[in-house]
Amino acid sequence: MDNLILLLLIVGIICVLLSFFFGRSSHRHAEDIENISISLHQETNQLKKRLKAVEEELMIGGVTHVNPGIGPKTKTSSKPVHEIIVNQILSLHSQGYSIADISKRSSLPTEEVVEVLRMRGVR
């Protein structure tokens, strides 16, 4: 009976000592997973910012295509012009700027500037 208690005591002490060694490695793994999660979150945010900048550039500017034998052709974006740019176009037109100047300042093709003015009942 005494040998059984002694054996259980020794096994218990060994288990406690082993838990110290193996418990720390799982803590390191948890830290590694947390660091990976943070870096993944940061990279995702950077990609979202870049994508938003590209979308804004595409929304503001037109896309140019080169047709064989015809030369470059400007195609306006299929998205509507943002309301801020429309207000800028109307303001510049009311101040007396020419269509070419408005086109340069708003980064839109002259055809799109004319279309915006036409849609708003100007000219």
PDB file of C-alpha atoms in Angstrom:
ATOM      1  CA  MET A   1       0.000   0.000   0.000  1.00  0.00           C
ATOM      2  CA  ASP A   2       2.828   2.372   0.868  1.00  0.00           C
ATOM      3  CA  ASN A   3       4.498   1.563  -2.437  1.00  0.00           C
ATOM      4  CA  LEU A   4       1.289   2.423  -4.340  1.00  0.00           C
ATOM      5  CA  ILE A   5       1.004   5.832  -2.646  1.00  0.00           C
ATOM      6  CA  LEU A   6       4.684   6.503  -3.292  1.00  0.00           C
ATOM      7  CA  LEU A   7       4.272   5.533  -6.942  1.00  0.00           C
ATOM      8  CA  LEU A   8       1.230   7.822  -7.356  1.00  0.00           C
ATOM      9  CA  LEU A   9       3.119  10.682  -5.696  1.00  0.00           C
ATOM     10  CA  ILE A  10       6.087  10.250  -8.044  1.00  0.00           C
ATOM     11  CA  VAL A  11       3.808  10.094 -11.104  1.00  0.00           C
ATOM     12  CA  GLY A  12       2.016  13.258  -9.941  1.00  0.00           C
ATOM     13  CA  ILE A  13       5.271  15.141  -9.476  1.00  0.00           C
ATOM     14  CA  ILE A  14       6.471  14.058 -12.927  1.00  0.00           C
ATOM     15  CA  CYS A  15       3.182  15.230 -14.481  1.00  0.00           C
ATOM     16  CA  VAL A  16       3.469  18.632 -12.796  1.00  0.00           C
ATOM     17  CA  LEU A  17       7.049  19.052 -14.019  1.00  0.00           C
ATOM     18  CA  LEU A  18       6.116  18.035 -17.565  1.00  0.00           C
ATOM     19  CA  SER A  19       3.221  20.489 -17.597  1.00  0.00           C
ATOM     20  CA  PHE A  20       5.652  23.356 -17.031  1.00  0.00           C
ATOM     21  CA  PHE A  21       7.678  22.408 -20.105  1.00  0.00           C
ATOM     22  CA  PHE A  22       4.780  21.662 -22.438  1.00  0.00           C
ATOM     23  CA  GLY A  23       2.600  24.523 -21.209  1.00  0.00           C
ATOM     24  CA  ARG A  24       5.132  27.130 -22.260  1.00  0.00           C
ATOM     25  CA  SER A  25       5.403  25.824 -25.796  1.00  0.00           C
ATOM     26  CA  SER A  26       1.643  26.160 -26.274  1.00  0.00           C
ATOM     27  CA  HIS A  27       1.900  29.724 -24.991  1.00  0.00           C
ATOM     28  CA  ARG A  28       4.552  30.407 -27.648  1.00  0.00           C
ATOM     29  CA  HIS A  29       2.275  28.949 -30.297  1.00  0.00           C
ATOM     30  CA  ALA A  30      -0.547  31.205 -29.154  1.00  0.00           C
ATOM     31  CA  GLU A  31       1.735  34.244 -29.451  1.00  0.00           C
ATOM     32  CA  ASP A  32       2.818  33.148 -32.937  1.00  0.00           C
ATOM     33  CA  ILE A  33      -0.791  32.772 -34.040  1.00  0.00           C
ATOM     34  CA  GLU A  34      -1.642  36.194 -32.631  1.00  0.00           C
ATOM     35  CA  ASN A  35       1.311  37.811 -34.461  1.00  0.00           C
ATOM     36  CA  ILE A  36       0.308  36.146 -37.725  1.00  0.00           C
ATOM     37  CA  SER A  37      -3.268  37.293 -37.239  1.00  0.00           C
ATOM     38  CA  ILE A  38      -2.167  40.893 -36.643  1.00  0.00           C
ATOM     39  CA  SER A  39       0.106  40.939 -39.705  1.00  0.00           C
ATOM     40  CA  LEU A  40      -2.667  39.426 -41.848  1.00  0.00           C
ATOM     41  CA  HIS A  41      -5.076  42.110 -40.625  1.00  0.00           C
ATOM     42  CA  GLN A  42      -2.567  44.873 -41.453  1.00  0.00           C
ATOM     43  CA  GLU A  43      -1.922  43.482 -44.926  1.00  0.00           C
ATOM     44  CA  THR A  44      -5.662  43.231 -45.560  1.00  0.00           C
ATOM     45  CA  ASN A  45      -6.135  46.865 -44.561  1.00  0.00           C
ATOM     46  CA  GLN A  46      -3.299  47.968 -46.870  1.00  0.00           C
ATOM     47  CA  LEU A  47      -4.848  46.047 -49.756  1.00  0.00           C
ATOM     48  CA  LYS A  48      -8.235  47.638 -49.073  1.00  0.00           C
ATOM     49  CA  LYS A  49      -6.653  51.110 -49.152  1.00  0.00           C
ATOM     50  CA  ARG A  50      -4.871  50.373 -52.429  1.00  0.00           C
ATOM     51  CA  LEU A  51      -8.043  48.958 -53.959  1.00  0.00           C
ATOM     52  CA  LYS A  52     -10.012  52.016 -52.894  1.00  0.00           C
ATOM     53  CA  ALA A  53      -7.402  54.315 -54.476  1.00  0.00           C
ATOM     54  CA  VAL A  54      -7.535  52.356 -57.730  1.00  0.00           C
ATOM     55  CA  GLU A  55     -11.345  52.427 -57.741  1.00  0.00           C
ATOM     56  CA  GLU A  56     -11.311  56.198 -57.224  1.00  0.00           C
ATOM     57  CA  GLU A  57      -8.842  56.645 -60.088  1.00  0.00           C
ATOM     58  CA  LEU A  58     -10.994  54.522 -62.371  1.00  0.00           C
ATOM     59  CA  MET A  59     -14.130  56.386 -61.334  1.00  0.00           C
ATOM     60  CA  ILE A  60     -12.564  59.791 -62.056  1.00  0.00           C
ATOM     61  CA  GLY A  61     -10.582  59.047 -65.221  1.00  0.00           C
ATOM     62  CA  GLY A  62     -11.542  57.346 -68.461  1.00  0.00           C
ATOM     63  CA  VAL A  63      -9.968  54.169 -69.787  1.00  0.00           C
ATOM     64  CA  THR A  64      -8.078  54.312 -73.089  1.00  0.00           C
ATOM     65  CA  HIS A  65      -8.114  51.448 -75.564  1.00  0.00           C
ATOM     66  CA  VAL A  66      -6.033  51.084 -78.716  1.00  0.00           C
ATOM     67  CA  ASN A  67      -7.979  49.734 -81.683  1.00  0.00           C
ATOM     68  CA  PRO A  68      -5.848  48.226 -84.465  1.00  0.00           C
ATOM     69  CA  GLY A  69      -5.774  50.472 -87.529  1.00  0.00           C
ATOM     70  CA  ILE A  70      -7.845  53.195 -85.852  1.00  0.00           C
ATOM     71  CA  GLY A  71      -5.499  54.419 -83.104  1.00  0.00           C
ATOM     72  CA  PRO A  72      -6.180  55.270 -79.477  1.00  0.00           C
ATOM     73  CA  LYS A  73      -9.789  55.708 -78.510  1.00  0.00           C
ATOM     74  CA  THR A  74     -10.983  57.213 -75.261  1.00  0.00           C
ATOM     75  CA  LYS A  75     -13.798  55.362 -73.619  1.00  0.00           C
ATOM     76  CA  THR A  76     -15.574  57.017 -70.733  1.00  0.00           C
ATOM     77  CA  SER A  77     -16.107  54.976 -67.612  1.00  0.00           C
ATOM     78  CA  SER A  78     -19.463  53.285 -67.274  1.00  0.00           C
ATOM     79  CA  LYS A  79     -19.834  54.602 -63.737  1.00  0.00           C
ATOM     80  CA  PRO A  80     -21.622  57.903 -63.209  1.00  0.00           C
ATOM     81  CA  VAL A  81     -19.556  60.993 -62.411  1.00  0.00           C
ATOM     82  CA  HIS A  82     -19.322  61.665 -58.690  1.00  0.00           C
ATOM     83  CA  GLU A  83     -21.511  64.492 -57.395  1.00  0.00           C
ATOM     84  CA  ILE A  84     -18.495  66.436 -56.083  1.00  0.00           C
ATOM     85  CA  ILE A  85     -16.965  66.493 -59.565  1.00  0.00           C
ATOM     86  CA  VAL A  86     -20.312  67.515 -61.067  1.00  0.00           C
ATOM     87  CA  ASN A  87     -20.482  70.441 -58.621  1.00  0.00           C
ATOM     88  CA  GLN A  88     -16.891  71.359 -59.512  1.00  0.00           C
ATOM     89  CA  ILE A  89     -17.733  71.334 -63.235  1.00  0.00           C
ATOM     90  CA  LEU A  90     -20.814  73.510 -62.689  1.00  0.00           C
ATOM     91  CA  SER A  91     -18.865  75.929 -60.498  1.00  0.00           C
ATOM     92  CA  LEU A  92     -16.013  76.244 -63.003  1.00  0.00           C
ATOM     93  CA  HIS A  93     -18.491  76.760 -65.846  1.00  0.00           C
ATOM     94  CA  SER A  94     -20.305  79.485 -63.918  1.00  0.00           C
ATOM     95  CA  GLN A  95     -16.948  81.205 -63.327  1.00  0.00           C
ATOM     96  CA  GLY A  96     -16.396  81.361 -67.094  1.00  0.00           C
ATOM     97  CA  TYR A  97     -13.814  78.605 -67.620  1.00  0.00           C
ATOM     98  CA  SER A  98     -13.708  76.954 -71.048  1.00  0.00           C
ATOM     99  CA  ILE A  99     -14.630  73.317 -71.573  1.00  0.00           C
ATOM    100  CA  ALA A 100     -10.930  72.428 -72.119  1.00  0.00           C
ATOM    101  CA  ASP A 101      -9.926  74.112 -68.850  1.00  0.00           C
ATOM    102  CA  ILE A 102     -12.734  72.391 -66.953  1.00  0.00           C
ATOM    103  CA  SER A 103     -11.657  69.075 -68.482  1.00  0.00           C
ATOM    104  CA  LYS A 104      -8.078  69.549 -67.279  1.00  0.00           C
ATOM    105  CA  ARG A 105      -9.099  70.619 -63.785  1.00  0.00           C
ATOM    106  CA  SER A 106     -11.633  67.812 -63.289  1.00  0.00           C
ATOM    107  CA  SER A 107      -9.509  65.085 -64.953  1.00  0.00           C
ATOM    108  CA  LEU A 108     -12.393  64.147 -67.222  1.00  0.00           C
ATOM    109  CA  PRO A 109     -12.495  63.984 -71.021  1.00  0.00           C
ATOM    110  CA  THR A 110     -14.075  66.992 -72.728  1.00  0.00           C
ATOM    111  CA  GLU A 111     -16.935  64.814 -74.030  1.00  0.00           C
ATOM    112  CA  GLU A 112     -17.829  63.815 -70.485  1.00  0.00           C
ATOM    113  CA  VAL A 113     -17.688  67.437 -69.277  1.00  0.00           C
ATOM    114  CA  VAL A 114     -20.047  68.447 -72.097  1.00  0.00           C
ATOM    115  CA  GLU A 115     -22.347  65.532 -71.205  1.00  0.00           C
ATOM    116  CA  VAL A 116     -22.432  66.565 -67.527  1.00  0.00           C
ATOM    117  CA  LEU A 117     -23.258  70.153 -68.463  1.00  0.00           C
ATOM    118  CA  ARG A 118     -25.944  68.933 -70.864  1.00  0.00           C
ATOM    119  CA  MET A 119     -27.480  66.679 -68.202  1.00  0.00           C
ATOM    120  CA  ARG A 120     -27.634  69.601 -65.761  1.00  0.00           C
ATOM    121  CA  GLY A 121     -29.366  71.815 -68.315  1.00  0.00           C
ATOM    122  CA  VAL A 122     -26.408  74.071 -69.052  1.00  0.00           C
ATOM    123  CA  ARG A 123     -25.727  74.981 -72.702  1.00  0.00           C
TER     124      ARG A 123
END
